[in-house]
Amino acid sequence: MLGKGLLTGMAVTLREMFRKNVTEEYPEVQPDLGERFRGGRLELNVSKCIACGLCMTNCPNGSIKLTTVKDENNKRQLNTYVHNTGLCLFCNLCIEACPPKCIEWSKEFAYSGYSRDALIFDCMALDKQQSAEDKSQTTEEKG
């Protein structure tokens, strides 16, 4: 009777020794985030944005601030677009409300800082930086 528990424990131990490891080697290996991952920061496609302000209106915490200006054709153009991830609930209401679907979540999730200002992102500057990086990669591939 006493040996049965010991044998059962040894059987479990031997079975687990030969299973595939489930440990992820984070930070060396980034985790595979699902398709529906909500987090990180907002990525804005400025060329698709119509400056309607629905994302800012639908945000329950007011984490999105944008300003617009009128151009010579009396159309609204985006002037500034700032996202405060420190206030964000990651509820996805801004993305669902966007008519041209120009906002999406980045797949980066490890943001930290020593002040709250480190969690405020200028999405227009990030879009310009991303498009410049894309252009440089394209020229490197051609050359």
PDB file of C-alpha atoms in Angstrom:
ATOM      1  CA  MET A   1       0.000   0.000   0.000  1.00  0.00           C
ATOM      2  CA  LEU A   2       2.720   2.487   0.908  1.00  0.00           C
ATOM      3  CA  GLY A   3       4.686   1.736  -2.246  1.00  0.00           C
ATOM      4  CA  LYS A   4       1.719   2.451  -4.561  1.00  0.00           C
ATOM      5  CA  GLY A   5       1.814   6.210  -3.874  1.00  0.00           C
ATOM      6  CA  LEU A   6       5.550   6.298  -4.400  1.00  0.00           C
ATOM      7  CA  LEU A   7       5.253   4.426  -7.708  1.00  0.00           C
ATOM      8  CA  THR A   8       2.458   6.719  -8.898  1.00  0.00           C
ATOM      9  CA  GLY A   9       4.604   9.770  -8.113  1.00  0.00           C
ATOM     10  CA  MET A  10       7.593   8.304  -9.920  1.00  0.00           C
ATOM     11  CA  ALA A  11       5.413   7.503 -12.959  1.00  0.00           C
ATOM     12  CA  VAL A  12       4.201  11.111 -13.112  1.00  0.00           C
ATOM     13  CA  THR A  13       7.771  12.395 -12.787  1.00  0.00           C
ATOM     14  CA  LEU A  14       9.062  10.152 -15.573  1.00  0.00           C
ATOM     15  CA  ARG A  15       6.165  11.067 -17.862  1.00  0.00           C
ATOM     16  CA  GLU A  16       6.754  14.816 -17.342  1.00  0.00           C
ATOM     17  CA  MET A  17      10.497  14.502 -17.966  1.00  0.00           C
ATOM     18  CA  PHE A  18       9.919  13.584 -21.605  1.00  0.00           C
ATOM     19  CA  ARG A  19       7.279  16.207 -22.420  1.00  0.00           C
ATOM     20  CA  LYS A  20       8.102  19.296 -24.458  1.00  0.00           C
ATOM     21  CA  ASN A  21       9.119  22.321 -22.369  1.00  0.00           C
ATOM     22  CA  VAL A  22       6.527  25.078 -22.124  1.00  0.00           C
ATOM     23  CA  THR A  23       8.883  27.703 -20.721  1.00  0.00           C
ATOM     24  CA  GLU A  24       9.424  30.711 -22.986  1.00  0.00           C
ATOM     25  CA  GLU A  25      12.858  32.292 -22.938  1.00  0.00           C
ATOM     26  CA  TYR A  26      11.599  35.877 -22.671  1.00  0.00           C
ATOM     27  CA  PRO A  27      13.418  38.557 -23.404  1.00  0.00           C
ATOM     28  CA  GLU A  28      15.614  36.554 -25.796  1.00  0.00           C
ATOM     29  CA  VAL A  29      12.597  35.073 -27.598  1.00  0.00           C
ATOM     30  CA  GLN A  30       9.535  37.274 -28.015  1.00  0.00           C
ATOM     31  CA  PRO A  31       6.207  35.582 -27.270  1.00  0.00           C
ATOM     32  CA  ASP A  32       3.784  34.851 -30.083  1.00  0.00           C
ATOM     33  CA  LEU A  33       0.942  37.298 -29.532  1.00  0.00           C
ATOM     34  CA  GLY A  34      -2.467  36.331 -30.815  1.00  0.00           C
ATOM     35  CA  GLU A  35      -4.350  38.023 -33.619  1.00  0.00           C
ATOM     36  CA  ARG A  36      -6.709  39.695 -31.145  1.00  0.00           C
ATOM     37  CA  PHE A  37      -3.955  41.093 -28.889  1.00  0.00           C
ATOM     38  CA  ARG A  38      -4.834  44.510 -27.498  1.00  0.00           C
ATOM     39  CA  GLY A  39      -1.951  46.389 -26.011  1.00  0.00           C
ATOM     40  CA  GLY A  40       1.215  48.250 -26.714  1.00  0.00           C
ATOM     41  CA  ARG A  41       0.698  51.580 -28.404  1.00  0.00           C
ATOM     42  CA  LEU A  42      -1.521  52.809 -31.188  1.00  0.00           C
ATOM     43  CA  GLU A  43      -0.085  52.775 -34.685  1.00  0.00           C
ATOM     44  CA  LEU A  44      -1.659  55.457 -36.841  1.00  0.00           C
ATOM     45  CA  ASN A  45      -1.642  55.475 -40.633  1.00  0.00           C
ATOM     46  CA  VAL A  46      -1.690  59.244 -41.213  1.00  0.00           C
ATOM     47  CA  SER A  47      -2.298  58.958 -44.952  1.00  0.00           C
ATOM     48  CA  LYS A  48      -5.591  57.100 -44.363  1.00  0.00           C
ATOM     49  CA  CYS A  49      -6.794  59.274 -41.448  1.00  0.00           C
ATOM     50  CA  ILE A  50      -9.726  61.590 -42.272  1.00  0.00           C
ATOM     51  CA  ALA A  51      -9.393  63.559 -38.981  1.00  0.00           C
ATOM     52  CA  CYS A  52     -12.984  62.855 -37.949  1.00  0.00           C
ATOM     53  CA  GLY A  53     -12.167  62.629 -34.230  1.00  0.00           C
ATOM     54  CA  LEU A  54     -14.376  59.594 -33.559  1.00  0.00           C
ATOM     55  CA  CYS A  55     -11.504  57.779 -31.882  1.00  0.00           C
ATOM     56  CA  MET A  56     -11.057  60.642 -29.425  1.00  0.00           C
ATOM     57  CA  THR A  57     -14.816  60.923 -28.833  1.00  0.00           C
ATOM     58  CA  ASN A  58     -15.271  57.210 -28.130  1.00  0.00           C
ATOM     59  CA  CYS A  59     -12.315  56.906 -25.754  1.00  0.00           C
ATOM     60  CA  PRO A  60     -13.813  56.545 -22.250  1.00  0.00           C
ATOM     61  CA  ASN A  61     -10.703  57.838 -20.449  1.00  0.00           C
ATOM     62  CA  GLY A  62      -9.684  60.531 -22.906  1.00  0.00           C
ATOM     63  CA  SER A  63      -6.331  58.939 -23.625  1.00  0.00           C
ATOM     64  CA  ILE A  64      -6.387  60.166 -27.245  1.00  0.00           C
ATOM     65  CA  LYS A  65      -5.921  63.860 -27.999  1.00  0.00           C
ATOM     66  CA  LEU A  66      -5.959  65.135 -31.555  1.00  0.00           C
ATOM     67  CA  THR A  67      -6.141  68.539 -33.175  1.00  0.00           C
ATOM     68  CA  THR A  68      -7.119  69.373 -36.720  1.00  0.00           C
ATOM     69  CA  VAL A  69      -6.637  72.290 -39.083  1.00  0.00           C
ATOM     70  CA  LYS A  70      -8.570  73.219 -42.217  1.00  0.00           C
ATOM     71  CA  ASP A  71      -6.681  73.218 -45.496  1.00  0.00           C
ATOM     72  CA  GLU A  72      -7.303  75.420 -48.559  1.00  0.00           C
ATOM     73  CA  ASN A  73     -10.146  73.119 -49.707  1.00  0.00           C
ATOM     74  CA  ASN A  74     -11.857  73.530 -46.300  1.00  0.00           C
ATOM     75  CA  LYS A  75     -11.107  69.890 -45.416  1.00  0.00           C
ATOM     76  CA  ARG A  76      -9.894  68.855 -41.997  1.00  0.00           C
ATOM     77  CA  GLN A  77      -6.294  67.736 -41.797  1.00  0.00           C
ATOM     78  CA  LEU A  78      -4.686  66.085 -38.818  1.00  0.00           C
ATOM     79  CA  ASN A  79      -2.366  68.435 -36.940  1.00  0.00           C
ATOM     80  CA  THR A  80      -1.452  66.449 -33.802  1.00  0.00           C
ATOM     81  CA  TYR A  81      -2.344  62.961 -32.572  1.00  0.00           C
ATOM     82  CA  VAL A  82      -1.171  61.976 -29.086  1.00  0.00           C
ATOM     83  CA  HIS A  83      -1.962  58.730 -27.254  1.00  0.00           C
ATOM     84  CA  ASN A  84      -1.425  58.415 -23.507  1.00  0.00           C
ATOM     85  CA  THR A  85      -1.014  54.698 -22.771  1.00  0.00           C
ATOM     86  CA  GLY A  86      -0.923  55.427 -19.046  1.00  0.00           C
ATOM     87  CA  LEU A  87      -4.620  56.365 -19.204  1.00  0.00           C
ATOM     88  CA  CYS A  88      -5.630  53.773 -21.807  1.00  0.00           C
ATOM     89  CA  LEU A  89      -7.947  50.895 -20.872  1.00  0.00           C
ATOM     90  CA  PHE A  90      -7.057  48.961 -24.060  1.00  0.00           C
ATOM     91  CA  CYS A  91     -10.802  48.579 -24.653  1.00  0.00           C
ATOM     92  CA  ASN A  92     -10.479  48.831 -28.461  1.00  0.00           C
ATOM     93  CA  LEU A  93     -13.351  51.349 -28.787  1.00  0.00           C
ATOM     94  CA  CYS A  94     -11.147  53.805 -30.680  1.00  0.00           C
ATOM     95  CA  ILE A  95     -10.180  51.210 -33.270  1.00  0.00           C
ATOM     96  CA  GLU A  96     -13.753  49.994 -33.723  1.00  0.00           C
ATOM     97  CA  ALA A  97     -15.033  53.569 -34.195  1.00  0.00           C
ATOM     98  CA  CYS A  98     -12.477  54.528 -36.855  1.00  0.00           C
ATOM     99  CA  PRO A  99     -14.245  54.623 -40.274  1.00  0.00           C
ATOM    100  CA  PRO A 100     -11.129  54.246 -42.492  1.00  0.00           C
ATOM    101  CA  LYS A 101      -9.534  51.730 -40.065  1.00  0.00           C
ATOM    102  CA  CYS A 102      -6.293  53.691 -39.864  1.00  0.00           C
ATOM    103  CA  ILE A 103      -5.569  52.792 -36.207  1.00  0.00           C
ATOM    104  CA  GLU A 104      -4.268  49.450 -34.963  1.00  0.00           C
ATOM    105  CA  TRP A 105      -2.363  48.086 -31.977  1.00  0.00           C
ATOM    106  CA  SER A 106       1.349  47.507 -32.207  1.00  0.00           C
ATOM    107  CA  LYS A 107       2.648  44.063 -31.324  1.00  0.00           C
ATOM    108  CA  GLU A 108       5.094  45.549 -28.827  1.00  0.00           C
ATOM    109  CA  PHE A 109       3.967  45.240 -25.245  1.00  0.00           C
ATOM    110  CA  ALA A 110       6.953  45.891 -22.989  1.00  0.00           C
ATOM    111  CA  TYR A 111       6.689  49.603 -22.280  1.00  0.00           C
ATOM    112  CA  SER A 112       8.008  51.026 -19.066  1.00  0.00           C
ATOM    113  CA  GLY A 113       9.415  54.289 -17.862  1.00  0.00           C
ATOM    114  CA  TYR A 114      10.410  56.252 -14.828  1.00  0.00           C
ATOM    115  CA  SER A 115       7.769  58.923 -15.387  1.00  0.00           C
ATOM    116  CA  ARG A 116       4.252  59.130 -16.754  1.00  0.00           C
ATOM    117  CA  ASP A 117       5.530  61.228 -19.627  1.00  0.00           C
ATOM    118  CA  ALA A 118       7.346  58.163 -20.972  1.00  0.00           C
ATOM    119  CA  LEU A 119       3.936  56.595 -21.702  1.00  0.00           C
ATOM    120  CA  ILE A 120       2.753  59.439 -23.947  1.00  0.00           C
ATOM    121  CA  PHE A 121       3.325  58.802 -27.661  1.00  0.00           C
ATOM    122  CA  ASP A 122       3.059  61.217 -30.572  1.00  0.00           C
ATOM    123  CA  CYS A 123       1.534  58.882 -33.153  1.00  0.00           C
ATOM    124  CA  MET A 124       2.183  61.213 -36.094  1.00  0.00           C
ATOM    125  CA  ALA A 125       5.913  61.335 -35.347  1.00  0.00           C
ATOM    126  CA  LEU A 126       5.965  57.551 -34.921  1.00  0.00           C
ATOM    127  CA  ASP A 127       4.214  57.126 -38.299  1.00  0.00           C
ATOM    128  CA  LYS A 128       6.788  59.360 -40.011  1.00  0.00           C
ATOM    129  CA  GLN A 129       9.604  57.429 -38.346  1.00  0.00           C
ATOM    130  CA  GLN A 130       8.073  54.093 -39.411  1.00  0.00           C
ATOM    131  CA  SER A 131       7.599  55.226 -43.019  1.00  0.00           C
ATOM    132  CA  ALA A 132      11.222  56.451 -43.139  1.00  0.00           C
ATOM    133  CA  GLU A 133      12.416  53.062 -41.868  1.00  0.00           C
ATOM    134  CA  ASP A 134      10.281  51.294 -44.484  1.00  0.00           C
ATOM    135  CA  LYS A 135      11.775  53.447 -47.250  1.00  0.00           C
ATOM    136  CA  SER A 136      15.331  52.734 -46.101  1.00  0.00           C
ATOM    137  CA  GLN A 137      14.636  48.992 -46.020  1.00  0.00           C
ATOM    138  CA  THR A 138      13.181  49.165 -49.528  1.00  0.00           C
ATOM    139  CA  THR A 139      16.254  50.960 -50.892  1.00  0.00           C
ATOM    140  CA  GLU A 140      18.570  48.448 -49.189  1.00  0.00           C
ATOM    141  CA  GLU A 141      16.692  45.562 -50.811  1.00  0.00           C
ATOM    142  CA  LYS A 142      16.903  47.182 -54.262  1.00  0.00           C
ATOM    143  CA  GLY A 143      20.598  48.096 -53.957  1.00  0.00           C
TER     144      GLY A 143
END
